Amino acid sequence: LVRDGFYGQEKIFLPTYFPNGQYFNLSVSVYVQVIPYLLFGKSIFVTRFTSVLLSGLMVLLLIGALRKTICPRAWWSILLFLSVIPTWFLHSRTAFETVLFSGFYAAFLGAYLLYVQFSPRYLYLVIIMAALAFYTYSPGQVVIAVTGMALFGVDFRYHWQNRSLWVKGLILVGLFAIPYVRFLSYHHEAPAQHLRTLDSYWFHDLPLREKILRYFIEYLRGLNPYYWFVPHSIDLPRHTMKDYGHLGLWNLPFIALGFIYALRQWRKSAYRLFLIAFLAIPSGAALVGIGITRLQAMVIPMAVFAALGWEWIVSARWVLRWQKIAQWVLMIFLTVLLVMMTRESLTNGARWFEDYGLYGMQYGARQIFGQKVPQFLAADPKTNLYISSVWANGADVLVRFFLTPEQARRVQLGSIDTFLSRKQPLDDNLTFILTANEFREALESPKMRLIGIEDEIPYPNGETGFYIVRLGYVDHVDQIFAQEMEARRALVSTHAVVEGVSMQINYSQIDDGELANLFDQRPDTLIRGREANPFIIEVQFLQPQLVKGIRAQFGSMNFEVAVYLYVKGEEQPLELRQVYRDLPPDPTVELVFPENILVEKMRIEIRNVDYGEVANIHIRELKFLK
């Protein structure tokens, strides 16, 4: 962004959202890093510290509002209660956008508290914080919308009394909406595509009633005390502190008391605010499925409930002296607990879980890209590196973050399967950094030979996590690849019934999905050809069929579709062929056949015109038109 004069990848000035893998969901979390980057350069510490600092400052706004309103004695405890909530203790140090959203959401709640308790002029601050939260995290858009609508309804009388300010407030809302409207003007499909990429059940072939029921089930899971307080394996290991539970059982008595206290005061808007927040936060996550990152903002109302529970205790008719003693006892208890959590995480945290791969801790970014890669590249200017990317999400981002452009040009990412599936250029200057499993796979393959082990990178548990090695092909590797290619060209045969029609289908081998995905009327499912280009689908109808054409949806590519129709009574097939270029993403095309022909057999060939004999062709849907 800085390099390109604040133009995004699509040449748009100050883009609203930035691509994050397959979808757009990064915005404010990118912009807040610009000044720290300009001042200090790329740094893990600076990136994380910026997120911690900004989210912490936003929480302080909420604490200040509570101190002035409904929590005059226990306001200070919110910071400590929040600090000893395990999921916040862990995630607040990650620079994930969900952490910033939680901070802005806290500031939004604090501003609203000041708005209803002190001055309606805080409305402008409410809108600003709501907008920042909205643009920070995609599930947060739903949370902000639900919270805003609920607050507008329950406090309508107060809003109406101050309607003169709402005219300016709505203008401010309109100004903040402009970036989003601009984004939708050139990516109108992005919100739906985001949900589809996450495999949201809303895009499954299910009755609407079942989808609504599923939504409420997921929503209620987000409110389930078991999920929040009891250790479990619902979330990935890297998102949990082992044996702690997301909120920590030690917080349960305080949170329960505060929740009861807020329920007893529900007629007062200040207390209703946090009950509404508690109910609103799962609304976004339930569109896809409950996960702790999507629910991270729940720590805010929970910390407030804990403080309200303590406020209720110290507000009892105690002698002032005993109130002060009780405050000191709680402060010491929470501080000691925080120190113990910190010590435990630093000494044992890296060994809580034994899975350090893609679905575990994804360990190795700093060790590989921050240490070993620069060392090897500096040691020999001729060395190029091929680095395994199977253990981490977005390994290409790690390359850009840790390495200079000059270093990055000497680095390739991928899997050892690339070298095992077909022959690749391989010389003495190429060094591999592979996971232990990939290294073992290379050694067991009859195609490769070990030249030498250069170094090893251990996991925290002492096992070797990565090997830095030099590999070569065996002398007769060309013969092995030729035999394998011939075997892969063989078609797979199966019987199927599609829309009541019985048929025999022969098709090229696939390495992802299953044949039924072609006919399930769900574009989010697909099959991926293993290597064949063209990808072949032969359909032999058990009874001749009157077929008027085909409709098919493919992955994004330039391609040619050739159809050979074997008509009853004719020896030679009727051939139809069409080339498609520069179509929108995941295009759907139709090929219409001549009328009044009975088709006994149909052969469809899909060829990626930009590749040779080897290509992974994605096919989402296939329908026979009648």
XYZ file of C-alpha atoms in Angstrom:
626
model
C 0.000 0.000 0.000
C 2.757 2.438 0.950
C 4.961 1.388 -1.953
C 2.166 2.040 -4.476
C 1.243 5.497 -3.190
C -1.774 4.237 -1.195
C -3.292 2.525 -4.211
C -4.504 -1.025 -3.691
C -3.797 -4.057 -5.847
C -6.689 -3.102 -8.143
C -5.310 0.429 -8.662
C -7.961 1.976 -6.397
C -6.882 4.847 -4.166
C -7.334 4.125 -0.445
C -9.230 0.875 -1.047
C -11.976 0.032 1.420
C -10.973 -3.621 1.702
C -7.859 -5.600 0.916
C -7.841 -9.197 -0.365
C -7.129 -11.780 2.299
C -6.674 -15.052 0.458
C -9.879 -15.720 -1.465
C -11.991 -12.918 -0.020
C -11.951 -9.277 1.039
C -12.078 -8.752 4.791
C -9.097 -6.580 5.792
C -9.546 -2.832 6.149
C -8.923 -0.806 9.312
C -6.457 -3.409 10.602
C -4.258 -2.603 7.588
C -4.476 1.185 7.847
C -3.602 1.305 11.553
C -0.278 -0.399 10.761
C 0.847 2.221 8.211
C 2.394 4.773 10.595
C 4.152 2.137 12.781
C 5.518 0.564 9.587
C 6.812 3.913 8.319
C 8.450 4.627 11.684
C 9.875 1.215 12.582
C 9.713 -0.982 9.481
C 8.449 -4.555 9.420
C 8.581 -6.183 12.824
C 6.571 -8.871 14.571
C 6.776 -6.928 17.809
C 5.677 -3.605 16.286
C 2.794 -5.239 14.411
C 1.483 -6.930 17.538
C 2.180 -4.014 19.853
C 0.204 -1.672 17.591
C -2.813 -3.949 17.810
C -2.479 -4.370 21.586
C -2.049 -0.643 22.150
C -4.966 0.496 19.999
C -7.416 -2.152 21.207
C -6.345 -1.412 24.804
C -6.934 2.327 24.387
C -10.417 1.606 23.025
C -11.184 -0.546 26.070
C -10.064 2.331 28.311
C -12.813 4.481 26.789
C -15.354 1.913 27.953
C -13.764 1.722 31.404
C -13.889 5.500 31.726
C -17.579 5.526 30.798
C -18.368 2.802 33.334
C -16.488 4.661 36.046
C -18.676 7.722 35.492
C -21.929 5.754 35.351
C -22.821 2.312 36.680
C -19.491 1.007 38.012
C -17.989 3.752 40.236
C -16.294 1.368 42.705
C -15.238 -1.638 40.606
C -14.315 0.096 37.310
C -10.615 -0.644 37.812
C -11.263 -4.402 37.962
C -12.422 -4.544 34.323
C -8.862 -4.274 33.092
C -7.706 -7.128 35.311
C -10.751 -9.287 34.603
C -10.116 -8.803 30.889
C -6.420 -9.609 31.299
C -7.107 -12.970 32.939
C -9.687 -14.071 30.373
C -7.647 -16.788 28.594
C -8.928 -16.172 25.070
C -8.145 -12.447 25.338
C -4.797 -13.164 27.006
C -3.930 -15.270 23.945
C -5.519 -13.426 21.022
C -4.840 -9.848 22.087
C -1.184 -10.539 21.236
C -1.808 -11.852 17.714
C -2.688 -8.665 15.751
C -5.748 -10.473 14.353
C -8.403 -8.061 13.097
C -10.902 -9.666 15.497
C -8.918 -8.130 18.391
C -9.193 -4.629 16.937
C -12.886 -5.201 16.352
C -13.302 -6.125 20.018
C -11.548 -2.899 21.018
C -13.651 -0.704 18.734
C -16.803 -2.518 19.832
C -15.871 -1.793 23.458
C -15.385 1.880 22.564
C -18.738 1.870 20.777
C -20.443 0.535 23.920
C -18.616 3.076 26.087
C -19.608 5.956 23.808
C -23.222 4.810 23.812
C -23.167 4.636 27.601
C -22.026 8.263 27.721
C -24.654 9.152 25.113
C -27.582 7.850 27.183
C -26.200 8.768 30.631
C -24.394 12.072 30.109
C -24.977 13.938 26.868
C -26.690 13.181 23.559
C -23.743 14.863 21.829
C -21.781 11.665 22.352
C -23.904 10.345 19.462
C -21.170 11.381 17.035
C -18.581 9.343 18.939
C -20.985 6.381 18.917
C -21.243 6.552 15.132
C -17.476 6.914 14.645
C -16.692 3.885 16.804
C -19.460 1.830 15.209
C -18.059 2.635 11.762
C -14.507 1.671 12.761
C -15.785 -1.601 14.201
C -17.872 -2.234 11.072
C -14.878 -1.888 8.762
C -12.493 -3.869 10.963
C -13.926 -7.400 10.875
C -16.458 -8.932 8.484
C -18.596 -10.869 11.052
C -18.595 -7.649 13.063
C -20.701 -6.001 10.379
C -23.639 -8.158 11.425
C -22.895 -7.598 15.127
C -22.843 -3.813 14.710
C -26.051 -3.883 12.648
C -27.895 -6.087 15.174
C -26.636 -4.089 18.164
C -27.530 -0.792 16.501
C -31.047 -1.874 15.572
C -31.697 -3.273 19.046
C -30.481 -0.093 20.768
C -32.464 2.098 18.406
C -35.615 0.159 19.292
C -35.274 -0.141 23.075
C -34.133 3.477 23.548
C -36.356 4.988 20.876
C -37.978 7.467 23.266
C -34.583 8.909 24.212
C -33.539 9.078 20.557
C -36.761 10.864 19.666
C -36.209 13.417 22.403
C -32.853 14.223 20.799
C -33.980 13.922 17.185
C -32.440 17.282 16.271
C -28.990 15.689 16.635
C -29.974 12.668 14.590
C -30.149 14.691 11.387
C -26.425 15.432 11.652
C -25.850 11.912 12.913
C -27.483 10.375 9.850
C -25.361 12.585 7.614
C -22.295 11.232 9.423
C -23.582 7.678 8.923
C -23.982 8.417 5.221
C -20.410 9.673 4.962
C -19.079 6.539 6.636
C -21.188 4.405 4.298
C -19.564 5.844 1.158
C -16.451 3.581 1.271
C -18.633 0.497 1.618
C -20.939 1.537 -1.214
C -17.874 2.252 -3.373
C -16.504 -1.207 -2.574
C -19.804 -2.893 -3.493
C -19.920 -0.939 -6.755
C -16.959 -2.929 -8.067
C -17.244 -6.050 -5.885
C -20.975 -6.484 -5.389
C -20.554 -10.244 -5.125
C -17.938 -10.066 -2.350
C -20.158 -10.564 0.749
C -21.893 -13.610 -0.753
C -18.633 -14.947 -2.146
C -17.055 -14.617 1.311
C -19.774 -16.763 2.875
C -19.604 -19.257 0.014
C -15.841 -19.585 0.397
C -16.332 -20.309 4.097
C -18.859 -23.001 3.086
C -21.750 -21.300 4.853
C -24.815 -23.514 5.052
C -26.828 -20.623 3.584
C -25.423 -21.696 0.204
C -26.189 -25.381 0.689
C -29.088 -27.016 -1.084
C -31.328 -27.005 1.998
C -34.899 -25.845 2.643
C -35.125 -22.316 4.038
C -36.707 -23.645 7.217
C -33.702 -25.884 7.827
C -31.276 -23.007 7.221
C -33.099 -20.816 9.738
C -33.097 -23.655 12.272
C -29.366 -24.163 11.691
C -28.785 -20.457 12.277
C -30.502 -20.530 15.663
C -28.629 -23.687 16.665
C -25.296 -22.032 15.844
C -26.419 -18.842 17.573
C -27.302 -20.673 20.784
C -23.964 -22.493 20.694
C -22.343 -19.064 20.862
C -24.175 -18.423 24.147
C -23.547 -21.873 25.629
C -21.657 -21.622 28.969
C -19.988 -24.974 28.230
C -18.301 -23.488 25.169
C -17.022 -20.523 27.138
C -15.985 -21.940 30.503
C -15.092 -25.625 30.013
C -11.887 -26.705 28.206
C -12.726 -28.412 24.896
C -11.361 -29.174 21.430
C -14.020 -27.396 19.371
C -11.549 -24.728 18.266
C -8.149 -25.330 16.695
C -5.263 -25.762 19.173
C -3.625 -22.459 18.230
C -6.787 -20.643 19.340
C -6.907 -22.155 22.820
C -4.915 -22.202 26.038
C -4.838 -25.840 27.059
C -7.018 -26.752 30.071
C -8.063 -23.124 30.645
C -11.415 -22.682 28.878
C -12.029 -19.540 26.842
C -13.237 -17.404 29.763
C -11.684 -19.240 32.712
C -13.706 -20.913 35.445
C -12.336 -18.478 38.048
C -14.269 -15.694 36.308
C -17.553 -17.603 36.332
C -18.808 -16.510 39.799
C -18.146 -12.839 39.065
C -19.664 -13.014 35.569
C -22.720 -14.888 36.832
C -23.310 -12.335 39.609
C -22.891 -9.439 37.210
C -25.233 -11.012 34.666
C -27.905 -11.493 37.332
C -27.357 -7.936 38.536
C -27.767 -6.590 34.992
C -30.942 -8.646 34.508
C -32.394 -7.168 37.684
C -31.663 -3.690 36.311
C -32.768 -4.421 32.737
C -35.225 -1.520 32.670
C -32.281 0.890 32.827
C -30.687 1.524 29.444
C -27.132 1.427 30.855
C -27.536 -2.199 31.942
C -29.629 -3.179 28.919
C -26.724 -2.093 26.745
C -24.493 -4.969 27.849
C -27.281 -7.531 27.800
C -27.942 -6.542 24.190
C -24.220 -6.782 23.369
C -24.114 -10.253 24.917
C -27.037 -11.368 22.731
C -25.796 -9.640 19.564
C -22.228 -10.922 19.361
C -23.021 -14.504 18.147
C -25.263 -13.144 15.356
C -22.396 -12.769 12.867
C -20.580 -16.018 13.642
C -23.809 -18.040 13.361
C -23.958 -17.326 9.607
C -21.108 -19.803 9.128
C -20.287 -21.593 12.355
C -19.194 -20.810 15.877
C -15.477 -20.161 16.344
C -13.578 -18.253 18.972
C -12.114 -15.684 16.583
C -15.597 -14.831 15.309
C -16.808 -14.553 18.906
C -13.785 -12.778 20.378
C -15.759 -9.608 21.168
C -17.728 -11.588 23.770
C -14.879 -10.887 26.204
C -16.054 -7.270 26.428
C -19.539 -7.799 27.931
C -18.159 -10.686 30.002
C -15.480 -8.473 31.563
C -18.153 -5.854 32.241
C -20.427 -8.438 33.865
C -17.527 -9.577 36.064
C -16.922 -5.988 37.167
C -20.644 -5.443 37.768
C -20.692 -8.589 39.885
C -17.875 -7.179 41.988
C -19.619 -3.787 42.098
C -22.692 -5.521 43.510
C -20.569 -7.190 46.197
C -18.696 -4.085 47.338
C -21.874 -1.990 47.184
C -23.405 -4.093 49.931
C -23.676 -2.463 53.353
C -20.120 -3.064 54.386
C -18.046 -0.810 56.500
C -15.828 1.322 54.266
C -12.730 -0.275 55.777
C -13.865 -3.770 54.743
C -14.682 -2.521 51.235
C -11.104 -1.323 50.832
C -9.716 -4.616 52.105
C -11.951 -6.547 49.715
C -10.779 -4.393 46.786
C -7.140 -5.070 47.653
C -7.791 -8.807 47.994
C -9.382 -8.955 44.542
C -6.573 -6.908 43.004
C -3.909 -9.175 44.490
C -5.811 -12.319 43.450
C -6.217 -11.218 39.820
C -2.644 -9.907 39.610
C -1.174 -13.153 40.944
C -3.385 -15.091 38.530
C -2.157 -12.942 35.632
C 1.473 -13.514 36.603
C 0.883 -17.273 36.831
C -0.819 -17.347 33.405
C 2.069 -15.398 31.898
C 4.659 -17.708 33.427
C 2.766 -20.828 32.353
C 2.350 -19.613 28.765
C 6.006 -18.637 28.440
C 7.433 -21.828 29.941
C 4.970 -24.484 28.742
C 2.734 -22.872 26.121
C 4.797 -24.012 23.151
C 4.416 -27.634 24.292
C 0.717 -27.607 25.160
C -0.085 -29.248 21.838
C 1.962 -31.675 19.750
C 0.452 -30.767 16.374
C 2.624 -27.997 14.926
C 1.234 -28.198 11.379
C -1.562 -26.580 9.383
C -4.384 -27.603 11.738
C -2.287 -27.167 14.844
C 0.114 -24.450 15.937
C 1.553 -23.620 12.477
C 4.981 -23.312 14.039
C 7.997 -22.124 12.063
C 7.429 -18.670 10.544
C 10.084 -16.826 12.528
C 12.474 -19.777 12.551
C 12.315 -20.361 8.782
C 11.718 -16.969 7.182
C 13.156 -14.773 9.899
C 16.324 -16.770 10.591
C 17.303 -19.693 8.339
C 16.292 -18.290 4.954
C 18.291 -15.026 5.273
C 21.287 -17.035 6.533
C 21.303 -19.458 3.592
C 20.696 -16.762 0.997
C 23.519 -14.618 2.412
C 25.949 -17.549 2.602
C 25.820 -18.332 -1.125
C 24.543 -15.880 -3.775
C 23.805 -18.817 -6.116
C 21.528 -20.647 -3.689
C 17.795 -20.731 -4.351
C 15.321 -22.112 -1.824
C 12.205 -24.209 -2.260
C 10.172 -23.984 0.949
C 7.259 -26.137 2.031
C 4.029 -24.174 2.414
C 1.774 -27.031 3.572
C 2.152 -26.207 7.279
C 0.858 -22.598 7.272
C -1.989 -20.448 6.008
C -0.804 -17.776 3.602
C 2.875 -18.686 3.467
C 3.276 -16.151 0.638
C 2.508 -13.430 3.187
C 5.364 -14.689 5.342
C 7.738 -14.302 2.398
C 6.670 -10.690 1.838
C 6.783 -9.866 5.535
C 10.190 -11.289 6.440
C 12.199 -11.039 3.214
C 13.348 -8.198 0.993
C 12.190 -8.237 -2.657
C 15.690 -9.340 -3.682
C 15.581 -12.267 -1.258
C 12.016 -13.181 -2.216
C 13.031 -13.598 -5.863
C 15.255 -16.509 -4.827
C 12.486 -18.293 -2.899
C 9.753 -20.601 -4.175
C 6.863 -21.992 -2.147
C 5.088 -25.284 -2.635
C 4.976 -28.934 -1.737
C 7.338 -31.794 -2.440
C 4.400 -33.298 -4.357
C 5.165 -30.799 -7.127
C 8.493 -32.565 -7.714
C 7.062 -36.031 -7.215
C 4.002 -35.679 -9.450
C 5.887 -34.452 -12.533
C 9.477 -33.645 -13.366
C 10.690 -30.156 -12.441
C 13.951 -28.288 -13.130
C 16.327 -29.358 -10.396
C 19.986 -28.379 -10.062
C 22.661 -28.227 -7.389
C 21.787 -24.636 -6.470
C 18.302 -25.540 -5.208
C 17.946 -26.245 -1.492
C 14.713 -27.585 0.026
C 13.180 -26.679 3.399
C 10.658 -29.437 4.032
C 8.508 -30.613 6.898
C 9.550 -33.914 8.427
C 6.649 -35.701 6.708
C 7.525 -34.272 3.298
C 11.180 -35.163 3.752
C 10.158 -38.711 4.609
C 7.907 -38.795 1.521
C 10.818 -37.680 -0.682
C 13.114 -40.363 0.734
C 10.500 -43.077 0.226
C 9.850 -42.071 -3.384
C 11.697 -44.091 -6.072
C 12.137 -40.837 -8.024
C 14.391 -38.904 -5.681
C 17.775 -39.315 -4.047
C 19.239 -37.503 -1.058
C 22.337 -35.438 -1.763
C 22.797 -34.095 1.744
C 21.169 -32.672 4.895
C 22.245 -29.076 5.439
C 20.440 -28.289 8.692
C 17.416 -29.058 10.858
C 14.822 -26.888 12.602
C 13.404 -28.434 15.789
C 9.889 -28.085 17.132
C 9.493 -26.823 20.722
C 8.979 -30.404 21.887
C 12.452 -31.348 20.622
C 11.369 -33.293 17.542
C 12.737 -32.270 14.153
C 10.095 -30.129 12.465
C 11.883 -29.140 9.251
C 14.818 -30.467 7.267
C 17.005 -28.263 5.067
C 18.239 -30.637 2.378
C 19.559 -31.014 -1.152
C 17.735 -33.520 -3.346
C 18.128 -34.862 -6.867
C 16.252 -37.121 -9.258
C 17.366 -40.700 -9.860
C 18.897 -41.457 -13.282
C 15.860 -43.301 -14.711
C 13.259 -40.818 -13.455
C 12.011 -39.976 -16.980
C 10.892 -43.556 -17.451
C 9.047 -43.528 -14.103
C 7.215 -40.289 -14.929
C 6.238 -41.561 -18.392
C 4.704 -44.702 -16.902
C 2.795 -42.703 -14.329
C 1.494 -40.246 -16.937
C 0.151 -43.096 -19.034
C -1.620 -44.556 -15.989
C -3.148 -41.172 -15.089
C -4.662 -40.797 -18.544
C -6.863 -43.846 -17.953
C -10.481 -42.905 -17.331
C -12.406 -43.817 -14.189
C -15.738 -45.576 -14.744
C -18.862 -45.450 -12.582
C -22.629 -45.834 -12.815
C -24.833 -42.872 -11.880
C -28.457 -41.780 -11.883
C -28.846 -38.078 -12.690
C -32.316 -36.537 -12.503
C -33.840 -39.990 -12.858
C -31.762 -40.951 -15.906
C -29.482 -43.988 -15.598
C -26.058 -43.652 -17.228
C -22.516 -44.970 -17.312
C -19.901 -42.223 -16.834
C -16.217 -42.456 -17.689
C -14.134 -39.477 -16.587
C -10.580 -38.297 -16.088
C -9.018 -38.881 -12.689
C -9.668 -36.253 -10.022
C -7.709 -35.270 -6.932
C -10.346 -33.224 -5.118
C -14.091 -33.660 -4.673
C -16.286 -36.439 -6.030
C -18.252 -36.916 -9.228
C -21.579 -36.314 -7.459
C -20.487 -32.694 -6.922
C -21.115 -32.058 -10.632
C -24.831 -32.763 -10.348
C -25.743 -31.485 -6.849
C -26.764 -27.968 -8.003
C -24.321 -26.459 -5.505
C -21.677 -24.280 -7.181
C -19.670 -24.190 -3.944
C -18.806 -27.887 -4.444
C -16.591 -28.997 -7.303
C -14.276 -31.584 -8.743
C -10.676 -30.853 -9.684
C -8.957 -32.798 -12.412
C -5.777 -34.452 -11.278
C -3.686 -33.443 -14.288
C -5.578 -34.175 -17.504
C -5.866 -31.389 -20.063
C -8.361 -31.816 -21.582
C -10.523 -33.185 -18.797
C -12.814 -35.823 -20.283
C -16.361 -36.789 -19.308
C -17.975 -39.594 -21.327
C -21.657 -40.279 -20.701
C -23.248 -43.466 -22.020
C -27.038 -43.290 -21.593
C -28.588 -46.685 -20.944
C -31.574 -45.440 -22.946
C -31.162 -42.793 -25.724
C -32.088 -39.351 -24.450
C -33.409 -36.212 -26.115
C -30.813 -33.681 -24.903
C -31.048 -30.067 -26.072
C -27.715 -28.926 -24.667
C -25.495 -28.694 -21.612
C -24.987 -25.989 -18.992
C -21.729 -26.073 -17.053
C -19.924 -23.927 -14.510
C -16.135 -23.951 -14.281
C -13.347 -22.454 -12.253
C -11.837 -19.216 -13.521
C -9.786 -19.883 -16.668
C -9.660 -19.480 -20.444
C -10.973 -22.731 -21.857
C -12.399 -24.663 -24.763
C -15.391 -26.997 -24.541
C -15.702 -29.713 -27.159
C -18.767 -31.980 -27.234
C -19.051 -35.128 -29.339
C -22.618 -36.412 -29.711
C -23.162 -40.007 -30.730
C -26.648 -39.990 -32.230
C -28.779 -43.082 -32.664
C -28.474 -44.351 -36.198
C -25.318 -42.344 -37.044
C -21.774 -43.764 -37.250
C -19.802 -40.525 -36.889
C -20.310 -38.224 -33.874
C -21.649 -34.715 -34.223
C -18.940 -32.310 -33.009
C -19.597 -28.951 -31.254
C -16.716 -26.764 -30.107
C -16.489 -23.344 -28.449
C -13.600 -21.321 -26.951
C -14.239 -18.952 -24.011
C -11.845 -16.208 -22.932
C -11.866 -13.378 -20.390
C -15.090 -14.465 -18.694
C -16.074 -13.393 -15.147
C -14.885 -15.548 -12.207
C -16.350 -19.080 -12.066
C -18.184 -18.697 -15.396
C -21.319 -20.572 -16.420
C -21.698 -21.398 -20.128
C -24.308 -23.128 -22.264
C -23.854 -25.166 -25.412
C -27.073 -25.764 -27.385
C -27.417 -28.881 -29.553
C -29.386 -29.307 -32.812
C -33.015 -30.095 -32.116
C -34.763 -33.465 -32.221
C -31.775 -35.768 -31.846
C -31.622 -38.826 -29.623
C -28.228 -39.024 -27.932
C -26.835 -42.431 -27.021
C -23.402 -41.264 -25.934
C -21.800 -37.920 -25.204
C -18.106 -37.083 -24.811
C -17.225 -33.726 -23.263
C -13.668 -32.394 -23.301
C -12.717 -29.311 -21.270
C -9.308 -27.900 -22.112
C -7.499 -25.041 -20.416
C -6.126 -23.181 -23.442
C -3.342 -21.513 -21.434
C -1.679 -24.794 -20.413
C -0.219 -27.852 -22.071
C -1.100 -31.470 -21.351
C -0.993 -30.948 -17.589
C -3.539 -28.720 -15.797
C -5.841 -28.912 -12.788
C -9.265 -28.155 -14.262
C -12.047 -27.171 -11.863
C -15.646 -28.041 -12.753
C -18.435 -26.883 -10.425
C -21.675 -27.938 -12.118
C -22.888 -29.904 -15.153
C -26.505 -30.090 -16.266
C -28.112 -31.770 -19.266
C -30.755 -29.516 -20.808
C -33.940 -31.198 -21.944
